[in-house]
Coordinates of C-alpha atoms (C1' of nucleotides) in Angstrom, one line a residue:
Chain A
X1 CA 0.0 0.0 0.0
X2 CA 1.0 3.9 -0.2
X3 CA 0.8 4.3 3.4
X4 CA 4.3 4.4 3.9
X5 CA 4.0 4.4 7.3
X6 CA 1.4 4.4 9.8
X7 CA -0.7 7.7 10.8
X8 CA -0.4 8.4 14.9
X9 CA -3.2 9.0 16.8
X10 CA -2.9 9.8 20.5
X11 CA -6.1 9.4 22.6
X12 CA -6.8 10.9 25.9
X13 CA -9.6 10.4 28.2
X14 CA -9.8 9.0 32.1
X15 CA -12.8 6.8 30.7
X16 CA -11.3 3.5 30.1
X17 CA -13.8 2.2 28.1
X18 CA -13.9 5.1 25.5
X19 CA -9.8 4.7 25.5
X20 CA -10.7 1.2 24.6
X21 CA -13.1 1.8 21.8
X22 CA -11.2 4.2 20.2
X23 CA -7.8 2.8 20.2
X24 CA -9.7 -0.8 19.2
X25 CA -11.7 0.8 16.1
X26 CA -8.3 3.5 15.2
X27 CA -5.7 0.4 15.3
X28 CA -8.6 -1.5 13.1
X29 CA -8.4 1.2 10.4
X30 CA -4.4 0.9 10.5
X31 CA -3.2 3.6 12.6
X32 CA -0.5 3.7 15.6
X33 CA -2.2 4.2 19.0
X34 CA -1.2 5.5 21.8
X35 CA -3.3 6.3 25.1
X36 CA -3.0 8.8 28.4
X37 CA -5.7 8.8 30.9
X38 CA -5.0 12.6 32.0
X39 CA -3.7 15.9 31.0
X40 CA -0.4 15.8 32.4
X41 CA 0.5 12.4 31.2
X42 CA -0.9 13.5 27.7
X43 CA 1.7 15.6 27.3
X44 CA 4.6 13.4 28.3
X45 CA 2.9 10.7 25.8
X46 CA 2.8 13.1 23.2
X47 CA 6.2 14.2 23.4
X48 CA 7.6 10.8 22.6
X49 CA 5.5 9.6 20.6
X50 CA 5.4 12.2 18.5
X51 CA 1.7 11.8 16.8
X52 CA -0.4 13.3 14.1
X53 CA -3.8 13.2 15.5
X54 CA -4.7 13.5 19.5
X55 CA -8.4 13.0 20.4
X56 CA -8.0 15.4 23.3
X57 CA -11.1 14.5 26.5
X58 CA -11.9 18.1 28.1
X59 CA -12.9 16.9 31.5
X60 CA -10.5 15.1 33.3
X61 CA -8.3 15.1 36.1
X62 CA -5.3 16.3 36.9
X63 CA -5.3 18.9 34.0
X64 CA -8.1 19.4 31.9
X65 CA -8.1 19.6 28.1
X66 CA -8.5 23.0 27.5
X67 CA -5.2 24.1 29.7
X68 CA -3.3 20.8 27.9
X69 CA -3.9 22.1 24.7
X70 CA -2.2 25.2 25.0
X71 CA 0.6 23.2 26.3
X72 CA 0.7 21.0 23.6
X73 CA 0.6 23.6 21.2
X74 CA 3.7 25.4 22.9
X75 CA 5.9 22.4 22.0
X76 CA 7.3 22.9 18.2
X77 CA 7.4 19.4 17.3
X78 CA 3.9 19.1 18.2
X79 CA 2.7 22.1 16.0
X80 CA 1.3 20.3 12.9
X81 CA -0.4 17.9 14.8
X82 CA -4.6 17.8 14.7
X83 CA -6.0 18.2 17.8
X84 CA -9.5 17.0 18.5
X85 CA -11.9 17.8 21.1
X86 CA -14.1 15.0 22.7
X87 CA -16.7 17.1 24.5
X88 CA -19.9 16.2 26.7
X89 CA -22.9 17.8 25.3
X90 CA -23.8 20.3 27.8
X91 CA -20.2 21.4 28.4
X92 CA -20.9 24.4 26.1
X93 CA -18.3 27.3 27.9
X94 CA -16.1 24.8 26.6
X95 CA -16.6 25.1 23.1
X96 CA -15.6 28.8 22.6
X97 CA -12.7 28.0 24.9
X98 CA -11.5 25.2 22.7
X99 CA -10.4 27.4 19.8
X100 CA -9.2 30.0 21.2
X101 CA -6.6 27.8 22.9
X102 CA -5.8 25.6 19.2
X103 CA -8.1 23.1 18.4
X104 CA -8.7 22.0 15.2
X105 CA -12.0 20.8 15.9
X106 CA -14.4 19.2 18.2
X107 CA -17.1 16.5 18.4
X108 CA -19.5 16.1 21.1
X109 CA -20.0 12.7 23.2
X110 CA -21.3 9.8 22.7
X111 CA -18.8 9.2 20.4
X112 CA -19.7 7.1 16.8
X113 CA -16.7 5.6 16.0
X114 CA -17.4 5.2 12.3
X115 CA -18.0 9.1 12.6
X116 CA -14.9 9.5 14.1
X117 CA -12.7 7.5 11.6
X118 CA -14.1 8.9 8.7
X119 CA -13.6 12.4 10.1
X120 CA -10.1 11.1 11.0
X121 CA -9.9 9.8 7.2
X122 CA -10.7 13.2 5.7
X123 CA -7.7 15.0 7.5
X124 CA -5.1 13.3 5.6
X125 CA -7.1 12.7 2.1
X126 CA -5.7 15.9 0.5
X127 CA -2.5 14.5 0.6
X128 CA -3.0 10.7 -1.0
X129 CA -4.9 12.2 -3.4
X130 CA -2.3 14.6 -4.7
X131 CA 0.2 11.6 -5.0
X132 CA -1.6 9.8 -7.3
X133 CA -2.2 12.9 -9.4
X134 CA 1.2 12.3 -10.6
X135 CA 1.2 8.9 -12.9
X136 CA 1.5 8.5 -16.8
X137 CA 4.9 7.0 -18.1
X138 CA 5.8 7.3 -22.0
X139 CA 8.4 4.5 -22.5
X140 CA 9.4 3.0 -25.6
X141 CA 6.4 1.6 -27.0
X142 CA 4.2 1.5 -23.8
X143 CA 1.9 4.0 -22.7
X144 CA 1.5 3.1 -18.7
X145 CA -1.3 5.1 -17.1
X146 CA -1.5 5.2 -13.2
X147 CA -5.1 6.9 -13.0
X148 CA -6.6 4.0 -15.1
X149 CA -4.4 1.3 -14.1
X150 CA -3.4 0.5 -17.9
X151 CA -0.9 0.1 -20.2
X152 CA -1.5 0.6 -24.0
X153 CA 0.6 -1.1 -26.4
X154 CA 0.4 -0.8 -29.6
X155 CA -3.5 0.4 -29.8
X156 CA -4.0 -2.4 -27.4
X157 CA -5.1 -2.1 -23.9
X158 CA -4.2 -4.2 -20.8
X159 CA -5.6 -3.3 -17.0
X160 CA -3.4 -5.3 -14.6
X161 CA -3.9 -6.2 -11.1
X162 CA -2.5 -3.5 -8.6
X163 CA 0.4 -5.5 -7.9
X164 CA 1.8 -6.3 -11.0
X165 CA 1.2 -2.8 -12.4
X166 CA 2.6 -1.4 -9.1
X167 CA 5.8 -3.4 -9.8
X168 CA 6.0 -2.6 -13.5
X169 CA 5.5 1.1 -12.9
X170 CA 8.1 1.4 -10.5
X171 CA 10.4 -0.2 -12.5
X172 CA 9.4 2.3 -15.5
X173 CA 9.8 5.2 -13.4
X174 CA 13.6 3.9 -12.9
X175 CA 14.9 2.6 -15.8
X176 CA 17.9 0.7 -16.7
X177 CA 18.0 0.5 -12.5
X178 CA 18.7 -3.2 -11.2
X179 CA 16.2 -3.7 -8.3
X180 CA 16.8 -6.8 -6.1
X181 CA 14.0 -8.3 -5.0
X182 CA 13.9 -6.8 -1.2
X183 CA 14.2 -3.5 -2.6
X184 CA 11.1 -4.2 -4.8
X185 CA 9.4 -5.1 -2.0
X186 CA 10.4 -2.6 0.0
X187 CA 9.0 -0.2 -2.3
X188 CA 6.4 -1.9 -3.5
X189 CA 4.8 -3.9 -1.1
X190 CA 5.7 -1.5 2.1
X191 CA 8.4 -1.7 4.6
X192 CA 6.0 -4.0 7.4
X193 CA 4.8 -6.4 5.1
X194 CA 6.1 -9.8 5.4
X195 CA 6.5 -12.0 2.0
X196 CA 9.0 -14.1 0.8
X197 CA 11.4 -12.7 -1.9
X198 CA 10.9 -14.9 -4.3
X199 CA 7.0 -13.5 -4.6
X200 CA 8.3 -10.9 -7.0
X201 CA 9.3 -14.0 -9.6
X202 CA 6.0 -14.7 -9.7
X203 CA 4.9 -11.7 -10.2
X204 CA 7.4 -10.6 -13.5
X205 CA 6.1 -13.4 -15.0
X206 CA 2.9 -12.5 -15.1
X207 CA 3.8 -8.9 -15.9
X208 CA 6.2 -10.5 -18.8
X209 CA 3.3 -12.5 -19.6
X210 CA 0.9 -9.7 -20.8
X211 CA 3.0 -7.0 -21.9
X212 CA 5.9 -9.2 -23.6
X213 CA 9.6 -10.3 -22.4
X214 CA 11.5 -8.0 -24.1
X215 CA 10.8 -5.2 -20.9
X216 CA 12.1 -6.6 -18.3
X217 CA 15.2 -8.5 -17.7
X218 CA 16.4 -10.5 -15.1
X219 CA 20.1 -9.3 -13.7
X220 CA 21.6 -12.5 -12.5
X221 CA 22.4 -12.6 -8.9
X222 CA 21.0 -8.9 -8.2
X223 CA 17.9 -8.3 -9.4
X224 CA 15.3 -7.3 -12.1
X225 CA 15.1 -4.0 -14.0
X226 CA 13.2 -2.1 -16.8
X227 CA 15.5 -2.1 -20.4
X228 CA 15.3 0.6 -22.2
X229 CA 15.9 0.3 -25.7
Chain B
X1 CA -12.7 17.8 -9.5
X2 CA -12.9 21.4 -11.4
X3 CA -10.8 23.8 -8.9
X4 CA -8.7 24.5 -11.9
X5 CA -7.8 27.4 -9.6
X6 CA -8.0 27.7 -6.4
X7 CA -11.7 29.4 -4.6
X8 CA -10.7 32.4 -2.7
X9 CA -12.3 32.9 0.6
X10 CA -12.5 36.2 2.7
X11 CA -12.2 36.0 6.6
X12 CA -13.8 39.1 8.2
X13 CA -13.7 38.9 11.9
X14 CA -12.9 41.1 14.4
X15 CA -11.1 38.3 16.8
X16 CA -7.4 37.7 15.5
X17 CA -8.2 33.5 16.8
X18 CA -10.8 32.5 15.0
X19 CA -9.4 34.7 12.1
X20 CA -6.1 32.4 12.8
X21 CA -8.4 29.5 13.2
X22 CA -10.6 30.2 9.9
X23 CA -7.4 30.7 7.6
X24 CA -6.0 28.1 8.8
X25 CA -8.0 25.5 8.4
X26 CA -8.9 26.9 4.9
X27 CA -5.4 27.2 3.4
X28 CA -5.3 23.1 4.8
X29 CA -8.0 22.6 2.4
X30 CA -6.5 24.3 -0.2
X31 CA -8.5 27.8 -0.5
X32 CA -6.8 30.8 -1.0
X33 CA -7.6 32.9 1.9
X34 CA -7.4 37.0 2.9
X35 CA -8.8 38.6 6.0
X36 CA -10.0 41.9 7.2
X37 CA -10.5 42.7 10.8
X38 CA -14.0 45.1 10.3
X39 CA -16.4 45.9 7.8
X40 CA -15.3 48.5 6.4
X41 CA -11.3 46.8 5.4
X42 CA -13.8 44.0 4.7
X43 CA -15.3 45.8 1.5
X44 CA -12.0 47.2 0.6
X45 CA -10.4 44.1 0.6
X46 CA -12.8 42.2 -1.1
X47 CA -12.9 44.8 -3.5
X48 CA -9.2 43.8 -4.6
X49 CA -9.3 39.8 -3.7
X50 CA -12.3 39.0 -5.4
X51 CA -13.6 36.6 -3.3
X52 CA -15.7 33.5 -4.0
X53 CA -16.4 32.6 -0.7
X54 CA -16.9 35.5 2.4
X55 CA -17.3 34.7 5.9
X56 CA -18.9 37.4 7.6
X57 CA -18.8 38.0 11.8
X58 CA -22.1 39.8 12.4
X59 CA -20.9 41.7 15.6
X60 CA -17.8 44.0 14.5
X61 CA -16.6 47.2 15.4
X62 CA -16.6 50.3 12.7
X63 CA -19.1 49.0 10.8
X64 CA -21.7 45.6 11.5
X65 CA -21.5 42.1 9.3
X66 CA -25.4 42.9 7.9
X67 CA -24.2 46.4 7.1
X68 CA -21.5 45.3 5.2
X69 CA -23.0 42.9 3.4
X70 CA -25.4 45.3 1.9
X71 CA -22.7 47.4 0.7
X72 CA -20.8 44.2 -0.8
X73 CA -24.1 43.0 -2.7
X74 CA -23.9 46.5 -4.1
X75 CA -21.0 45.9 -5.8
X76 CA -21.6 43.9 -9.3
X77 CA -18.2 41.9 -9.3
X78 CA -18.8 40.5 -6.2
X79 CA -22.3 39.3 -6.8
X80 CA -21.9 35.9 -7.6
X81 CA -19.4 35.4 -4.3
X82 CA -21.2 33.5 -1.1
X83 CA -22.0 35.1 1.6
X84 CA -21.8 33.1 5.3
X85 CA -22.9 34.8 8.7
X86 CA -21.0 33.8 11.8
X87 CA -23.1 34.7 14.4
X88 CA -22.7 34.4 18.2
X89 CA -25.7 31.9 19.7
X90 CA -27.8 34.3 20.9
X91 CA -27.8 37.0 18.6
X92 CA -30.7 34.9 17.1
X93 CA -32.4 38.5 15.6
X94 CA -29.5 38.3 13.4
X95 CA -30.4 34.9 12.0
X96 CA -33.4 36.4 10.6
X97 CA -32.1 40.2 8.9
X98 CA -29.1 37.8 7.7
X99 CA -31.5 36.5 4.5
X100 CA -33.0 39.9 4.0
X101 CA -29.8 41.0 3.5
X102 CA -28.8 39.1 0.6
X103 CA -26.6 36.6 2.9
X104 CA -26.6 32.9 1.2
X105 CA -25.8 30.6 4.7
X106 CA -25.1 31.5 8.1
X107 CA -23.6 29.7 11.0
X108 CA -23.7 30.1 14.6
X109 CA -20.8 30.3 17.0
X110 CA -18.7 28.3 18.1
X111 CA -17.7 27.5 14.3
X112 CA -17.0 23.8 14.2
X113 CA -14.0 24.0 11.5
X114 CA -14.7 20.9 9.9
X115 CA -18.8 21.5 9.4
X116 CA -17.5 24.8 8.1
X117 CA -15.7 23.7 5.5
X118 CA -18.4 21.1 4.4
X119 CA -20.3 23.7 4.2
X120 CA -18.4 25.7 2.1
X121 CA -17.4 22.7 -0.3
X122 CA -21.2 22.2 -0.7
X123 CA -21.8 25.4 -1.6
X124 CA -19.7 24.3 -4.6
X125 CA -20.9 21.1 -5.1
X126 CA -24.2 22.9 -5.6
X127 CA -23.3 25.6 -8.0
X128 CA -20.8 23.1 -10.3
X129 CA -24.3 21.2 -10.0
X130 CA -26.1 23.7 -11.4
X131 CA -23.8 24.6 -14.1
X132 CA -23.4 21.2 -15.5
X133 CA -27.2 21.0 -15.1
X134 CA -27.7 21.5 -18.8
X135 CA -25.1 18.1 -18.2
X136 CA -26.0 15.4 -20.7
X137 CA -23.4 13.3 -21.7
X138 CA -22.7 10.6 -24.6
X139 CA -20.8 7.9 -24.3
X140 CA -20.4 4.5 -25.6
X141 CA -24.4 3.6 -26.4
X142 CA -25.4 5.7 -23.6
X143 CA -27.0 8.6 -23.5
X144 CA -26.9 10.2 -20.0
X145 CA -29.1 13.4 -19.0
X146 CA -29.1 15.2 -16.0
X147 CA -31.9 17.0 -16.1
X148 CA -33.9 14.1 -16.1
X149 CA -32.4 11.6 -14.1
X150 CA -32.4 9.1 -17.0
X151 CA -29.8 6.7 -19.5
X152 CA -31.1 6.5 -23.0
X153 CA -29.9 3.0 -24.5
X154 CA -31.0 1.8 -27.3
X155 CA -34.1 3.5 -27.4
X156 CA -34.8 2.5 -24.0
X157 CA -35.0 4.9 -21.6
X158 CA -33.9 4.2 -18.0
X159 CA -34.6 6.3 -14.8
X160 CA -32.1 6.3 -11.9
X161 CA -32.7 6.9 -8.2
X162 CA -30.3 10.1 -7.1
X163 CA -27.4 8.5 -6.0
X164 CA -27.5 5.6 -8.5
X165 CA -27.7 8.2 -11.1
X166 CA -24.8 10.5 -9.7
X167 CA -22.4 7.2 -9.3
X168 CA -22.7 6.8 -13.3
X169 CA -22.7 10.2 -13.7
X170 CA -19.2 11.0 -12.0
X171 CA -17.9 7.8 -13.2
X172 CA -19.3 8.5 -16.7
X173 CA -17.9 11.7 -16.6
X174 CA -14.5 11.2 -16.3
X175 CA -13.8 7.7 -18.1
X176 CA -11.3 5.5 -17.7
X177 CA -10.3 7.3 -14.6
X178 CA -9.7 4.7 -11.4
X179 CA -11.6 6.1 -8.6
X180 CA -11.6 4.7 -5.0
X181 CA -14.5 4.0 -3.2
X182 CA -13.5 6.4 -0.8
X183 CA -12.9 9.4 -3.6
X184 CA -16.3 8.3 -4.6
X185 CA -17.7 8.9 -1.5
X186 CA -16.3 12.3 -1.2
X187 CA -17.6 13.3 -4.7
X188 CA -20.9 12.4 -4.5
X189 CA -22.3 12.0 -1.1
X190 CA -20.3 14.6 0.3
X191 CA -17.6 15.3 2.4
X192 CA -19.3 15.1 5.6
X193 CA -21.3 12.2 5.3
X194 CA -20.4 9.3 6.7
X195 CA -21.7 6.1 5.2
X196 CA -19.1 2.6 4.8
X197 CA -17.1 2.5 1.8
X198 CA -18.8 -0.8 1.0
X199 CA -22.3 0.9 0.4
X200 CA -20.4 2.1 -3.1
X201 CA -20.9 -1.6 -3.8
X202 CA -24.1 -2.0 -4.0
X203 CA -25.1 1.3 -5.7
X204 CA -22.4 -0.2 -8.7
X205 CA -24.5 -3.4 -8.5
X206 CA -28.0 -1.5 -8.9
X207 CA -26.3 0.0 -11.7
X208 CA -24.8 -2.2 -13.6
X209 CA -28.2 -4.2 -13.5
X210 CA -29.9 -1.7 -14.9
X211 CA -27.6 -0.5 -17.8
X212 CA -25.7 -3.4 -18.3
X213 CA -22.5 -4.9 -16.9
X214 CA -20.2 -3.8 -19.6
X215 CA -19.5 -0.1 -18.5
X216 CA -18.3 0.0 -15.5
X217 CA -15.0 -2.1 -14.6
X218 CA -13.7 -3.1 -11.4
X219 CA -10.1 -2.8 -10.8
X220 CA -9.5 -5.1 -7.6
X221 CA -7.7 -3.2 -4.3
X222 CA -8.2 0.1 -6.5
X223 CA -11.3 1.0 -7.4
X224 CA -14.0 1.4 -10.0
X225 CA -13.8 3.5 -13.4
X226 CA -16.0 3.5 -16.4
X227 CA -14.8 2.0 -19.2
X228 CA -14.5 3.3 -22.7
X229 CA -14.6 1.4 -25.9
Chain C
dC1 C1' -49.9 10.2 13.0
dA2 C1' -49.9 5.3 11.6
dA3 C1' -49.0 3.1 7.3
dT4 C1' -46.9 2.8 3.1
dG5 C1' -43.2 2.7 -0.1
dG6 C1' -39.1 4.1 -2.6
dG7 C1' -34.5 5.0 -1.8
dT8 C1' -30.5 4.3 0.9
dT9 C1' -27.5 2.0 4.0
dT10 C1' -25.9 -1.8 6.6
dA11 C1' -25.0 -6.6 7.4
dA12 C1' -24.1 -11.3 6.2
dC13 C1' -22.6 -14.7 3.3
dA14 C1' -20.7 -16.5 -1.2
dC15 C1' -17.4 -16.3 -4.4
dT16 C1' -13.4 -15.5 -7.1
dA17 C1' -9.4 -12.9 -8.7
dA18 C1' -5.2 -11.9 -6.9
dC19 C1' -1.7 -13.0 -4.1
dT20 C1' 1.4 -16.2 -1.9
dT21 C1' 3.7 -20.3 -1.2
dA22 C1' 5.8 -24.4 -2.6
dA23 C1' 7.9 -27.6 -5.7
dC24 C1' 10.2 -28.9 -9.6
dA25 C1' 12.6 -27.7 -14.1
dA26 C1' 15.8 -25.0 -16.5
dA27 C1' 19.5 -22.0 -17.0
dG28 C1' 23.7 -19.8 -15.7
dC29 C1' 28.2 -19.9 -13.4
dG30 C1' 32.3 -21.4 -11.0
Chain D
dC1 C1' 29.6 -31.2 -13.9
dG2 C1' 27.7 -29.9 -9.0
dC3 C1' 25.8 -25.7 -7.1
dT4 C1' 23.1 -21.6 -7.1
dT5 C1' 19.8 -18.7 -9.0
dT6 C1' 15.8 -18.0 -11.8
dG7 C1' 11.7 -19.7 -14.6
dT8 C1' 7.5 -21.8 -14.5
dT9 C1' 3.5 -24.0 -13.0
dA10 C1' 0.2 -25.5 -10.0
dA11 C1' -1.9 -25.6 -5.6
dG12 C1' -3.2 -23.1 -1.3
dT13 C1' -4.8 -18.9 1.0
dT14 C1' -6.6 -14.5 1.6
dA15 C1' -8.3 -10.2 0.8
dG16 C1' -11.5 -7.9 -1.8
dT17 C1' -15.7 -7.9 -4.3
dG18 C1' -20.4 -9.6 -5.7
dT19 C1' -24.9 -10.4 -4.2
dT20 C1' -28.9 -10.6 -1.6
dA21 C1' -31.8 -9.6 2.1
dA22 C1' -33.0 -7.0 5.9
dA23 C1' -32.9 -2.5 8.5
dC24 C1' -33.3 2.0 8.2
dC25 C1' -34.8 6.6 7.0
dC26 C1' -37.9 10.0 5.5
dA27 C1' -41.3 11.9 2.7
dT28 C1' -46.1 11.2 1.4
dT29 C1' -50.6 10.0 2.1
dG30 C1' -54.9 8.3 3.8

DNA sequence: CAATGGGTTTAACACTAACTTAACAAAGCG
DNA sequence: CGCTTTGTTAAGTTAGTGTTAAACCCATTG
C-alpha cells in the first residue's frame, strides 16, 4: 500500500472504556495508538510519541483539556499535529474555549466511531490524493497510465492487477535501474509487510506475460530492471 | 474535480483567533484565503481579492456584518461570491435580517471548522451542479441526461434513483479514470457524510443491473472506473 | 400520526481474482 | 559437472468484491 507508514493518533480520556473503543476501532483502520488517561501524562505521551492526530477529553483530572492544549501547542514538534476535542454535550463554555486555545475541531459525546474515523480519514485525504495525481509513463512503446491502471501497447489495452502494475510502474519510473528483489518489496509492497522474496518472480512473470519479455530483464544474482531500448 | 484554480475565501472577523483558526483551516483545504478585521477593510479588501467565498462576523466594530454585506451585494463583481454569517448563539435577531440581507448561509458560533468547510465545499458542489445542469453526456451507447435523471440505451429509456444516477454520472464523466470507493464517496455523497465505503458496492450493483455490466470495470484493491470502448 | 413505499445504508454470506507459497525444471556460473 | 539462482507451473490462501436480504430513513398520504 501507499501508506508508507502508519498515521499516529494519541487518545486521551480518564474513561477507560472510551480509550478502549477508540484505540480498538483506530488500530482496526491501521493507525499507531497511543493512550494517556489525563492531562499531564498527555503531554509526556505526546512528546515521545510524536503523533499526528490527538483525540484530546476536556474533563478530566489532573489537568483538563483546554489548559493541555495550549501546552501541547507550545511544544514545536507538536505544532502540525490535529487536535481534536471529545466534549460532553452540555459542556458548552467549553466550546468557545476550545479554539481559542488551538483546536482544530471538536465532536460532542457519545462518540460514533465510524463518525470518528471517517472524520479522522478526511484529515489526511488531500495528501494521497495529490500523489496519485502524478502517474502517466511514455516509454518506448508502452503508454502506462497510473489513473486508469493501464498500459497501452500498440492500440491495445491491458488493465493489470494493482500489484503487477505497481511493480512494472516502479520499474518504468527507474529505468535501466537493477532492483533486487527486497528493494522491490520494500518499495512496493511496504516496509511492514512480510512475503518471501521470491513473490516478485512470480509476479514478473505475469507482468512479462501480458506486456511481452523484451521489458524486463532479469540481472543474475541482483535483481530485475526495466530495459530501455 | 474542477478547482482548476484555487476558490478564494475572505475572513472578516474582528477576533485575530478565530481569524487564525478560519485561515488556517482553509489554506489546509486548499483555499486561497485574505482577512480583514472590520467591515469596512472587509469591503476594501474584497474589492481587490475577489472573493468566492466570504465569511462574515455579524458583531464588529466600525461597521456591523449585515451592514457590510449590503454594501458588498452592491457591488456587481462580487455578486456571484457566497456570503456566510458567523453569528454568536444568541444574537438569534440576526439569524433572521441575515437573508434579508442578501446573505446565502449562516452559521452560529462556536464554528465547528470541519462543518464549516463542508459547508463551504457544498456550496460548490451545488453551483458546479447547477452549471453542469444542462449536463448530458454521450458515451459509448449511452445517453446520459441530467436534467432528467435518466440513461437513454438503445431507445430504451432508463430512470435512476439520485445517488444511483450521480455514481454513473461521475464515473461517466471522467472515463477510464480509477476512482476509489472512498474518492467516490467524497464526490458524491459529500464530504461530511459518513456512510461505509462498502455501500459504493451496492449502488455499482443497482447499476450495472440496470444499464448493463459492460460499463463500469472493477479494478480489484483500487477501485472502479467507467470503461471506454 | 400510523401506514406505506421508494430509496438508501448496513450486514451477512458467497465467491473468485489476486496473491502467496511451494515444488520442480531450466539455466547460468564457478 | 555440481551448485546456485531464476523460470514456471500448480496448488493453497486470503483479501476484496459480488450479491442478496433486511434494516433504516424519511417523505407522502390516507
Amino acid at each position: 500500500m501507499a501508506d508508507k507508514q502508519k498515521i499516529k493518533v494519541l487518545v486521551v480520556d480518564d474513561e477507560p472504556n472510551i480509550v478502549e473503543i477508540l484505540k480498538y476501532n483506530l488500530q482496526k483502520e491501521g493507525y499507531e495508538v497511543a493512550t494517556a488517561e489525563d492531562g499531564l501524562k498527555a503531554v509526556k505521551t505526546a512528546i515521545k510519541f510524536q503523533p499526528d492526530v490527538i483525540l484530546l477529553d476536556i474533563m478530566m483530572p489532573n489537568q483538563d483539556g483546554v489548559e493541555t492544549c495550549l501546552q501541547i501547542r507550545q511544544i514545536p514538534e507538536l505544532k502540525h499535529a490535529f487536535i481534536i476535542f471529545l466534549t460532553a454535550r452540555l459542556e458548552e463554555y467549553s466550546e468557545v474555549a476550545a479554539f481559542d486555545v488551538g483546536a482544530d475541531d471538536y465532536i460532542t459525546k457519545p462518540i460514533k466511531p465510524r463518525a470518528l474515523m471517517s472524520r479522522i480519514a478526511a484529515l489526511f485525504r488531500r495528501d494521497s490524493k495529490k500523489e496519485q495525481e502524478k502517474g502517466q509513463i511514455k516509454i518506448r512503446d508502452l503508454n502506462i497510465d497510473r489513473s486508469s491502471f493501464t498500459i497501452d501497447k500498440a492500440g491495445k489495452t491491458i488493465t493489470l492487477p494493482k500489484k503487477e502494475f505497481e511493480l512494472l510502474y516502479f520499474l518504468a519510473n527507474n529505468p535501466n535501474v537493477v532492483y533486487s528483489r527486497d528493494e522491490l518489496l520494500h518499495n512496493i509492497w511496504g516496509s511492514d509487510v512480510f512475503v518471501l522474496a521470491r513473490t516478485v518472480d512470480v509476479h514478473i512473470r505475469k507482468v512479462r506475460e501480458k506486456i511481452g519479455e523484451e521489458y524486463i530483464t532479469t540481472v543474475k544474482g541482483v535483481g530485475y530492471k526495466f530495459e530501455l531500448g
